Coordinates of C-alpha atoms (C1' of nucleotides) in Angstrom, one line a residue:
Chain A
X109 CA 75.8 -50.1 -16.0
X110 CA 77.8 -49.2 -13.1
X111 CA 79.7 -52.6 -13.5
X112 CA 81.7 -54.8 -11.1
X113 CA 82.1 -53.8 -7.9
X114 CA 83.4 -57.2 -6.7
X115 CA 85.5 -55.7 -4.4
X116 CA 84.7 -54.1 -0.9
X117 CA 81.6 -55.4 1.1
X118 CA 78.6 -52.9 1.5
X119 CA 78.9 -49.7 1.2
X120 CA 76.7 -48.4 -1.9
X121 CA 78.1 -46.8 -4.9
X122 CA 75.3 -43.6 -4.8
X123 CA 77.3 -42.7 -1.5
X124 CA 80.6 -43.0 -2.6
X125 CA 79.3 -40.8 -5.4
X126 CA 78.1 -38.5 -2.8
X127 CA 81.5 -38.4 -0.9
X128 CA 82.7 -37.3 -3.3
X129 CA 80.8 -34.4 -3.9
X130 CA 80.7 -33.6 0.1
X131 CA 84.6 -33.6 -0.6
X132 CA 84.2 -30.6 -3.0
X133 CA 82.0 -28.9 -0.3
X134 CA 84.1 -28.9 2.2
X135 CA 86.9 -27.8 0.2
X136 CA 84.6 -24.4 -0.8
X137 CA 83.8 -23.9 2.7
X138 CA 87.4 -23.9 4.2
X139 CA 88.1 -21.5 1.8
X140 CA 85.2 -19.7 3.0
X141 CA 86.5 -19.9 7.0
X142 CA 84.0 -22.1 7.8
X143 CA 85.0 -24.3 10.6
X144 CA 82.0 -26.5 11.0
X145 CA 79.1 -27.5 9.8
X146 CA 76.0 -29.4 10.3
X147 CA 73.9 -31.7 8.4
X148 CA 71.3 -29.4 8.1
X149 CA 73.5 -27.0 6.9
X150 CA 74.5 -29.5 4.5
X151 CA 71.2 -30.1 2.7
X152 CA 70.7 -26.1 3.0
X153 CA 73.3 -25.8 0.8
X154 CA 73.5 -28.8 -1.5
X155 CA 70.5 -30.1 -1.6
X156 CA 71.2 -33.8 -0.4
X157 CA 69.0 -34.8 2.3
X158 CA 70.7 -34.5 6.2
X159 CA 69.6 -38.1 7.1
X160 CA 71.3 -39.0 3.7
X161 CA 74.3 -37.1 4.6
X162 CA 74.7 -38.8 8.1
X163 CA 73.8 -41.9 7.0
X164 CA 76.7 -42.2 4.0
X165 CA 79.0 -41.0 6.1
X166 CA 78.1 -44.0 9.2
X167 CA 79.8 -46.6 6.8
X168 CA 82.6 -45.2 7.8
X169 CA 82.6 -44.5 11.8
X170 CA 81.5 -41.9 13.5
X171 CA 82.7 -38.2 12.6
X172 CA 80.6 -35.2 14.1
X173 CA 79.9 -34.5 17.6
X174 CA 76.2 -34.2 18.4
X175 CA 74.9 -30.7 19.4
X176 CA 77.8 -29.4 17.2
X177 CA 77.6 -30.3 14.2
X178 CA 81.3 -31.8 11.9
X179 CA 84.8 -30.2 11.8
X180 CA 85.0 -29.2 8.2
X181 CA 88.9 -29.6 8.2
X182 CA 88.4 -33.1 9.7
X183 CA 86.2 -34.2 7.6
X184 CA 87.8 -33.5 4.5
X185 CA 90.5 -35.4 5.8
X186 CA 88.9 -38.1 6.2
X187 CA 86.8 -38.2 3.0
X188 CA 90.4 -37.7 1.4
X189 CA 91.9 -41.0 2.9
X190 CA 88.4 -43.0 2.1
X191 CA 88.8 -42.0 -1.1
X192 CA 92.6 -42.7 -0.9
X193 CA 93.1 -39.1 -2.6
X194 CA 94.8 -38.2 0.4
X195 CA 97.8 -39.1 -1.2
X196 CA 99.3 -38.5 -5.0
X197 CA 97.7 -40.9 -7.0
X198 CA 98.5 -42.1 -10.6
X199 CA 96.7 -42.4 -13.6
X200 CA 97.1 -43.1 -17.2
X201 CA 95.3 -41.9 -19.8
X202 CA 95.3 -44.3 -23.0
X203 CA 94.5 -42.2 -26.7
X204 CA 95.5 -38.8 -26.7
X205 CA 92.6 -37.4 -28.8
X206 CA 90.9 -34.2 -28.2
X207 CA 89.2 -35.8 -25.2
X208 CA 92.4 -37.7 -23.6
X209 CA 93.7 -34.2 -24.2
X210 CA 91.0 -32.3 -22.6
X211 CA 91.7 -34.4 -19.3
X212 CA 95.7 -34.2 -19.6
X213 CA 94.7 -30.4 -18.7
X214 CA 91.7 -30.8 -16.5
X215 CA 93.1 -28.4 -13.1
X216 CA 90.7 -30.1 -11.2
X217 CA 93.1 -33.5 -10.7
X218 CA 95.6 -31.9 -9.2
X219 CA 93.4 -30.5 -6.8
X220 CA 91.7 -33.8 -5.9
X221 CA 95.2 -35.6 -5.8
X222 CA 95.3 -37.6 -9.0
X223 CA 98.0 -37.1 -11.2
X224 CA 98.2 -38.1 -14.5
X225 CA 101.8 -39.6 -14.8
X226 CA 101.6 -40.8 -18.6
X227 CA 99.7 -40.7 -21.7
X228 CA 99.6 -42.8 -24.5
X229 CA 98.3 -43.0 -28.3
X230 CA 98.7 -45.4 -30.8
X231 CA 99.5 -42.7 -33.3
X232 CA 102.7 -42.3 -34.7
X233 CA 101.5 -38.8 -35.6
X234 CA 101.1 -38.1 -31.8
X235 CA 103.7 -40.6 -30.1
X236 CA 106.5 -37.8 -28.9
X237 CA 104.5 -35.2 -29.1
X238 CA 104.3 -32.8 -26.0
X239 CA 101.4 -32.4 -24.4
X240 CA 101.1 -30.5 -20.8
X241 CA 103.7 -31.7 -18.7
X242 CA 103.6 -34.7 -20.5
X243 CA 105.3 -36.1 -23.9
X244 CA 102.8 -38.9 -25.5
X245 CA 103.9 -42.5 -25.2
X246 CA 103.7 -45.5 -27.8
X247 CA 100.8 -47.4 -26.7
X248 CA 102.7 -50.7 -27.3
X249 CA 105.0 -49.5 -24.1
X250 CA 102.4 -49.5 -21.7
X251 CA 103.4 -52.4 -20.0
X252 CA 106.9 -51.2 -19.7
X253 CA 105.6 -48.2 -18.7
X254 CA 104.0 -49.2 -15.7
X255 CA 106.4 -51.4 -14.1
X256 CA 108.1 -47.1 -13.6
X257 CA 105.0 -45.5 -12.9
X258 CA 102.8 -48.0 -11.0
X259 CA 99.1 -46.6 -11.8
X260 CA 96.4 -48.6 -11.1
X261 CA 94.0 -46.3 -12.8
X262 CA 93.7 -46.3 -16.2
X263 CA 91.5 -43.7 -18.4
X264 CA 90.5 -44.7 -21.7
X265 CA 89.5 -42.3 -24.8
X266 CA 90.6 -44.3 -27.8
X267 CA 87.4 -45.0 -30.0
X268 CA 85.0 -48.3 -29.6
X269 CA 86.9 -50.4 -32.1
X270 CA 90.4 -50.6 -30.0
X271 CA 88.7 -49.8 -26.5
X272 CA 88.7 -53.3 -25.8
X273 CA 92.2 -54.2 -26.7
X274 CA 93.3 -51.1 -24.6
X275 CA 91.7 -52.2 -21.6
X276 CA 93.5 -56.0 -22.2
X277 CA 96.8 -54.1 -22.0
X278 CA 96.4 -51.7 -19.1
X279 CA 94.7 -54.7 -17.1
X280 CA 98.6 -56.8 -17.9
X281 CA 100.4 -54.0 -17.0
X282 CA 98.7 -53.6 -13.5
X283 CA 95.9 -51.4 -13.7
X284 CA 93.1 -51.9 -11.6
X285 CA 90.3 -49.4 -12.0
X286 CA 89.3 -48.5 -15.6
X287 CA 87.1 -45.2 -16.1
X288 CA 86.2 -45.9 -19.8
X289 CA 84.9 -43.3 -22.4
X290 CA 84.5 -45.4 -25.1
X291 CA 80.8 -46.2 -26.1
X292 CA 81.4 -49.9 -25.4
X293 CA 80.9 -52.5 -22.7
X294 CA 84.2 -53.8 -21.7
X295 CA 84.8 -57.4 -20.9
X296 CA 86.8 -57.7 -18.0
X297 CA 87.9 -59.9 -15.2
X298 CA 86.0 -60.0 -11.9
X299 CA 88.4 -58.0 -10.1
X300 CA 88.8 -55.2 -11.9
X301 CA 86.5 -52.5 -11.5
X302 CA 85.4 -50.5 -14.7
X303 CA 83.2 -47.2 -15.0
X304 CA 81.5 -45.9 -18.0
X305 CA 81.1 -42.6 -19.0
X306 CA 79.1 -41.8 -22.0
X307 CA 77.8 -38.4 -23.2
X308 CA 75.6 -39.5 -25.9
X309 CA 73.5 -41.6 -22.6
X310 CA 73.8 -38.2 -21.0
X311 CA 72.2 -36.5 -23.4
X312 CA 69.4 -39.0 -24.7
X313 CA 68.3 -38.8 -21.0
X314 CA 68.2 -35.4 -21.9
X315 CA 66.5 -35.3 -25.2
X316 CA 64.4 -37.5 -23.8
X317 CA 62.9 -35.0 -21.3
X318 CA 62.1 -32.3 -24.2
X319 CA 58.7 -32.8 -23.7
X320 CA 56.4 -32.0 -26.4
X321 CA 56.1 -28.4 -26.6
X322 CA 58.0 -25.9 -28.5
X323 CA 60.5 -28.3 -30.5
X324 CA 60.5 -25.0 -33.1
Chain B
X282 CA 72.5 -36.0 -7.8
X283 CA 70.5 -36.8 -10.8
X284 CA 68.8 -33.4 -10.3
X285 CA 65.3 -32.3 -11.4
X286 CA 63.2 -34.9 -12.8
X287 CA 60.2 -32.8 -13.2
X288 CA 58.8 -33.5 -16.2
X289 CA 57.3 -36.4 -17.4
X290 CA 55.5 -39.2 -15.1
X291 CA 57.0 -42.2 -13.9
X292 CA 59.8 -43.7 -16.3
X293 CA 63.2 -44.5 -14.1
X294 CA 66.3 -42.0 -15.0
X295 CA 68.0 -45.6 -14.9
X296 CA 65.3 -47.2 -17.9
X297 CA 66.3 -44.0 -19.9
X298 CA 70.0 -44.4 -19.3
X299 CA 69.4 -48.1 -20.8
X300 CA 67.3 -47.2 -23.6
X301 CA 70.5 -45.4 -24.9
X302 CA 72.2 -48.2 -24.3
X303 CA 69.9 -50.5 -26.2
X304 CA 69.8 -47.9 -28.9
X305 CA 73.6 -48.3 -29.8
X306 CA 73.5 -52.4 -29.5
X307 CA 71.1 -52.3 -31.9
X308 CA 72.6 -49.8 -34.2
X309 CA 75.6 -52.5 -33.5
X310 CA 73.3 -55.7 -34.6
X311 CA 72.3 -53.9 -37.4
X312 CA 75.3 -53.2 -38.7
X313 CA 76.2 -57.1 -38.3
X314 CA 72.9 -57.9 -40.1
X315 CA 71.2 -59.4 -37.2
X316 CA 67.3 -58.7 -38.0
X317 CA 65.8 -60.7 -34.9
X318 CA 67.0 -60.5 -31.2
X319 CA 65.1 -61.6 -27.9
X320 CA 65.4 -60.4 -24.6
X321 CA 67.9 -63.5 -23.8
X322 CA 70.1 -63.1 -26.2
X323 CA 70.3 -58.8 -24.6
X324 CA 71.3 -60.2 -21.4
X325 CA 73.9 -62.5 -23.3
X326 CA 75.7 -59.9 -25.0
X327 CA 75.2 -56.8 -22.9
X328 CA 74.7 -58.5 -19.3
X329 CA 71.6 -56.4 -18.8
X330 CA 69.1 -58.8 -17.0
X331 CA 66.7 -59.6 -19.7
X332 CA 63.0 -58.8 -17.4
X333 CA 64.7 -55.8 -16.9
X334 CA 65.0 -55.1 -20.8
X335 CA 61.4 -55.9 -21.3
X336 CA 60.5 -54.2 -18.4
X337 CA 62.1 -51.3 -19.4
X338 CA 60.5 -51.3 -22.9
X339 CA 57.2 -51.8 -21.2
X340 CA 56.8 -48.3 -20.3
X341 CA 56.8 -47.4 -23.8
X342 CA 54.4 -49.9 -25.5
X343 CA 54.9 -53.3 -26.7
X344 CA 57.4 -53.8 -29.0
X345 CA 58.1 -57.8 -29.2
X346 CA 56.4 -60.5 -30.6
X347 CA 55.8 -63.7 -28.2
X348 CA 58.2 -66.5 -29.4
X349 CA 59.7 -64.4 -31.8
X350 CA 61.4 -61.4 -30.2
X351 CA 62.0 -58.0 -31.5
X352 CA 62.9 -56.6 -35.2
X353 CA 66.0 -55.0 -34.8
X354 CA 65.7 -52.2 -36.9
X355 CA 61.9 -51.3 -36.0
X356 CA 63.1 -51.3 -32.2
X357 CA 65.8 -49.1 -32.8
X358 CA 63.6 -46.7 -34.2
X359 CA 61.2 -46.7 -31.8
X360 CA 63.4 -46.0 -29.2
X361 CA 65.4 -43.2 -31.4
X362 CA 62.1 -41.8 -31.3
X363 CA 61.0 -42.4 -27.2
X364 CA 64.8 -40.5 -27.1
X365 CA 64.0 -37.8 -29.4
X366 CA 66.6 -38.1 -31.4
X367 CA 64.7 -39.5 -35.2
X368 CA 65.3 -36.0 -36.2
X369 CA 68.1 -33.6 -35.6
X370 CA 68.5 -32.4 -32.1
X371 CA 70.5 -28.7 -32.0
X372 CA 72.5 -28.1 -29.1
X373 CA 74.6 -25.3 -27.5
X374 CA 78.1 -25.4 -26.6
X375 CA 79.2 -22.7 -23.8
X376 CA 82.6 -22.8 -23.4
X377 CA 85.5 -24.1 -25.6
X378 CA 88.5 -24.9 -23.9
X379 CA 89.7 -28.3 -24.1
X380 CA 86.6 -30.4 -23.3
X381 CA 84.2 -27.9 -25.2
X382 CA 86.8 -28.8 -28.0
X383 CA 86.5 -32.2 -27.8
X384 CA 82.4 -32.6 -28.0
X385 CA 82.5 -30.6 -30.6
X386 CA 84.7 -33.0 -32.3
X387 CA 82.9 -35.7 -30.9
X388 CA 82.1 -38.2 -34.2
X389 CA 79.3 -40.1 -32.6
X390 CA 77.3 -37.2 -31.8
X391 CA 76.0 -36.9 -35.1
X392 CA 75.8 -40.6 -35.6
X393 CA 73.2 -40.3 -33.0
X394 CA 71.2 -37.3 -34.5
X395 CA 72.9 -34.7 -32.0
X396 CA 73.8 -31.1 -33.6
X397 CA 75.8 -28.9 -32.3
X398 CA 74.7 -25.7 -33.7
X399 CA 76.9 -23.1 -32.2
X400 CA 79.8 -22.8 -29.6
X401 CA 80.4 -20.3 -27.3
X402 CA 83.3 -18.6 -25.4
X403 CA 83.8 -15.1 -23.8
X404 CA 87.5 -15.4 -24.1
X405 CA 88.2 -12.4 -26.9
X406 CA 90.9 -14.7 -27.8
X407 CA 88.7 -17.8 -28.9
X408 CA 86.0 -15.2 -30.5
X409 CA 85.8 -16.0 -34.2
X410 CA 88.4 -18.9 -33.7
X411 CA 86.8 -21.9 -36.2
X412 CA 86.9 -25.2 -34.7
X413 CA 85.6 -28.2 -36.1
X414 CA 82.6 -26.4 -38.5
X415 CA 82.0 -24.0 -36.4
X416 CA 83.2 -20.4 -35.6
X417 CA 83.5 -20.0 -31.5
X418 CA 80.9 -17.1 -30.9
X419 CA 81.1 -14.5 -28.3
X420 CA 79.4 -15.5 -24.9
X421 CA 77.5 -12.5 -25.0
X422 CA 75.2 -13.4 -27.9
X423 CA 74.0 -16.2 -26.7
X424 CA 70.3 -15.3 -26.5
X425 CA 70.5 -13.4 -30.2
X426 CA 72.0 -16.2 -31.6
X427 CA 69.6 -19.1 -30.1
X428 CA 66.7 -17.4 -31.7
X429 CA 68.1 -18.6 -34.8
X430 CA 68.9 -21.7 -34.0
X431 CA 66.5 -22.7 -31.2
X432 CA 69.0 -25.0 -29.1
X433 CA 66.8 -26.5 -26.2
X434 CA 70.1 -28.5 -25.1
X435 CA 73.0 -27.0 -24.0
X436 CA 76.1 -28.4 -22.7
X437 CA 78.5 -26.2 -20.1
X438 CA 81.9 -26.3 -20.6
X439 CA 83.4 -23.8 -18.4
X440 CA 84.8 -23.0 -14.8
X441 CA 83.1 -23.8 -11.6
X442 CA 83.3 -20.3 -11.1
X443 CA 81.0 -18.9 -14.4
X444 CA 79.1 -21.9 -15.0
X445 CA 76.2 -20.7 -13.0
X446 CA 76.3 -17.5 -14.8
X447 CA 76.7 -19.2 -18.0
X448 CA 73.6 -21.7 -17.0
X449 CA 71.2 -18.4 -16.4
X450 CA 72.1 -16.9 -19.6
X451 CA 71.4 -20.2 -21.1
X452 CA 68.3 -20.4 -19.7
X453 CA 67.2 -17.0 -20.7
X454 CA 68.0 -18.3 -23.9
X455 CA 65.5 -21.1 -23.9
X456 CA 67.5 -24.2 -23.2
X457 CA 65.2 -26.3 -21.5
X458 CA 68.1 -29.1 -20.6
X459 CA 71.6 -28.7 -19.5
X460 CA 74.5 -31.6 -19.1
X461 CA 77.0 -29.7 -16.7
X462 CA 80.4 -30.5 -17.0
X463 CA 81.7 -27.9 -14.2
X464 CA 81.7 -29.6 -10.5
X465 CA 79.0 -27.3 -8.8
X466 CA 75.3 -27.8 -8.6
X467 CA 73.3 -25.1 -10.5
X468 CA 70.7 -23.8 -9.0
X469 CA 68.1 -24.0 -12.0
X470 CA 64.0 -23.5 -12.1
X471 CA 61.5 -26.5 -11.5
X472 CA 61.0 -27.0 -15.1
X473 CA 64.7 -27.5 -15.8
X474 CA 66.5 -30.3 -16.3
X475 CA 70.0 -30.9 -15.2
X476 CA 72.5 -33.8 -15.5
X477 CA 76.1 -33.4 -14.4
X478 CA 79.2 -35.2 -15.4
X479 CA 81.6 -35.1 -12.9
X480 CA 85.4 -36.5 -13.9
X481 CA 86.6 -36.1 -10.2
X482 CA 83.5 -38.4 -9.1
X483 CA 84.1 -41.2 -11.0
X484 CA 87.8 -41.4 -10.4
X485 CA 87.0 -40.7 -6.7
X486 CA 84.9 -43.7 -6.6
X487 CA 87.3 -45.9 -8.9
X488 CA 90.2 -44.4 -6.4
X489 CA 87.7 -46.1 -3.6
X490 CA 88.2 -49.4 -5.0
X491 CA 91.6 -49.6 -5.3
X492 CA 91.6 -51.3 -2.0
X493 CA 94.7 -52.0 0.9
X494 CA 96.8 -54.1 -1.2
X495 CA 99.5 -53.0 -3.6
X496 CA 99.5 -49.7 -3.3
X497 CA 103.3 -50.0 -4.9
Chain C
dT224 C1' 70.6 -27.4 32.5
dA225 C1' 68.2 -26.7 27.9
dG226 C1' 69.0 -26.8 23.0
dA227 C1' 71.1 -28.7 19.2
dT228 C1' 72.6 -32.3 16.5
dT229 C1' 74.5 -36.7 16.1
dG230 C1' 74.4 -41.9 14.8
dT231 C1' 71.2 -45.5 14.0
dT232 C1' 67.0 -48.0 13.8
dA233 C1' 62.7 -48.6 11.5
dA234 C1' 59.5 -47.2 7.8
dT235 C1' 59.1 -45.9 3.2
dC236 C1' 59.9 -45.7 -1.3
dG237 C1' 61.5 -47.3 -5.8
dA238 C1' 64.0 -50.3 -8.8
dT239 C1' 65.4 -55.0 -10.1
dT240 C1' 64.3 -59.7 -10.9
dA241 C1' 61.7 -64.0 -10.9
dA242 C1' 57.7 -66.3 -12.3
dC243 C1' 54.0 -67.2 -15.4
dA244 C1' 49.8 -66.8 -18.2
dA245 C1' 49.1 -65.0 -22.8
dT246 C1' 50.5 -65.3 -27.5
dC247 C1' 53.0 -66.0 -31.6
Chain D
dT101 C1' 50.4 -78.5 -32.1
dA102 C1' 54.8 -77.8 -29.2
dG103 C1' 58.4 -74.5 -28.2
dA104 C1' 59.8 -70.1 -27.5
dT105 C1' 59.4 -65.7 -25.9
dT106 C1' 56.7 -61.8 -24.8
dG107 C1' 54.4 -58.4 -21.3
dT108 C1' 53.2 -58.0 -16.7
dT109 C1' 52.3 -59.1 -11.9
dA110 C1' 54.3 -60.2 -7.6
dA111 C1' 58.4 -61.0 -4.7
dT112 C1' 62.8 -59.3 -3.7
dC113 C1' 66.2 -56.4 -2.9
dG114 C1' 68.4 -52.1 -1.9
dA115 C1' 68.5 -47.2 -1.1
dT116 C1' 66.4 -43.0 0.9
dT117 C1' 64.2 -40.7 4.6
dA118 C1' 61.9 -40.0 9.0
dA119 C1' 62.0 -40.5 13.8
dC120 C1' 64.3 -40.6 18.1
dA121 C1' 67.3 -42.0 22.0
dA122 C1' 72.1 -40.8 23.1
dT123 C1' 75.3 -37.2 23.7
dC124 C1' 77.7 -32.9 23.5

DNA sequence: TAGATTGTTAATCGATTAACAATC
DNA sequence: TAGATTGTTAATCGATTAACAATC
């Protein structure tokens, strides 16, 4: 399910995952004055195995000093630029829905560097309306769009039935990384590197774990 | 990350992730009338390797006939059931800002059997707001209100900074399984289950793949 | 120096896939 | 019966974890 990831050679997607999550750690212990931290401490705190911890982070060079432990400030810089968040990056979101919406707000982007720079709906209804710092775009103008804005990251909450046709466009206009909410698989070329997101697998794995017992 | 698998034996989080996924194809197939479907034709259309679709239904019982395949609709309903969702499912909403807003809007929820029974805020503000069918209820009454309902699934909607809070409360209130939308990790009981959607991961690993090129 | 902790190699574990006898 | 496709065993692949020499 967690689609093509033609690109890059070997490092695996669970520890990019994980990066990403060390990135938020870091971040809570700078604002804590922690200056450094070892990989013990690490599972201590999160859970996630030292060895683990170490390991991801050996894909990418070499980072603590032994006996010491890892610079937290360093660290998070360089999980930053791995993750290219280092820099503003920008995104569109396509379908402007309560969940589009939802993410048009979400504080924790800005944090993290992305920046949602446009978002579009097909709906006449919601084309011009404000929204955020944002006005919503005609859909049809996302190529046009993008030639401005240059965001190779598209997110997509329209429903199933256009999801697909969505996807088409933003891939013309340049995007190159899809994070897709629709409950579809998308079709796409090699290159381009999609990832799904879909509550109602979320919670049938959780339904699923009900066991038995007191369903009342 | 995929947190606390305590419960039952030795099905893979990644089968039961599938099964949801063969669950909507098939509500799909139905709808285009299609009564018969092997394995094959499931790695055709969904690109799921098709030992890995038997393999994954193997867990559960045998559900195909040799030379035949499988009946669409009985499949689907055996797998509703494996997922707990052939009847409705209630579940609790703790906090409705703008994502809490959205899944309670969220039309294929109930197309999957998913209820959401009540939705919580403690923002005086939002207290007795309706949305959707629902009228937001005051965080505190959590407990009092789930003996009514008996929500074993709740969803958290709120700031890193309460959602732990929120997630004991929950607990106290007999949710059994929580999908945790706020980017910490919960510190929960054995018998717990938690699965966490993280936004800022998945665009952290999409941002990953947006390799040297043209960064524009 | 002695103690702590790294980065990495090797061992373990688990999930995916190929192969095939059993069966419709 | 011959052809198709299942369910399952065995082989492969990849990710996690333990162990340890190198290093601060």
């Amino acid at each position: 399910m967690n689609s093509n990831s033609s690109s890059s050679p070997k490092v695996p997607i669970p520890t990019l995952e994980r990066l990403a999550t060390y990135l938020r750690f870091l971040i809570d212990l700078e604002a804590a004055q922690v200056e450094t931290i070892s990989s013990t401490d690490v599972e201590k705190q999160t859970g996630i195995n030292a060895a683990q911890f170490r390991k991801d982070l050996s894909y990418f060079g070499e980072f603590g000093k032994p006996g010491v432990g890892y610079n937290v400030l360093e660290l998070q810089a360089r999980i930053a630029r791995i993750l290219k968040i280092d820099q503003l990056q920008p995104i569109m979101v396509i379908g402007a829905g309560n969940l589009g919406s939802a993410l048009i707000g979400y504080p924790g982007l800005t944090e993290h560097k992305f920046h949602i720079a446009a978002a579009f709906d097909r709906d006449p209804a919601k084309i011009g309306r404000p929204q955020g710092d944002l006005v919503i775009l005609n859909e049809a103008d996302v190529r046009e769009v993008n030639a401005e804005i240059g965001a190779r990251i598209a997110i997509i909450c329209v429903p199933a039935a256009a999801a697909q046709e969505v996807a088409d466009t933003a891939i013309l206009a340049g995007v190159r990384v899809i994070l897709n909410f629709a409950p579809i698989i998308l079709k796409v070329p090699e290159r381009i590197v999609v990832r799904n997101v879909s509550f109602l697998q979320e919670l049938a794995v959780l339904s699923y774990h009900l066991s038995g017992e007191s369903q009342k």
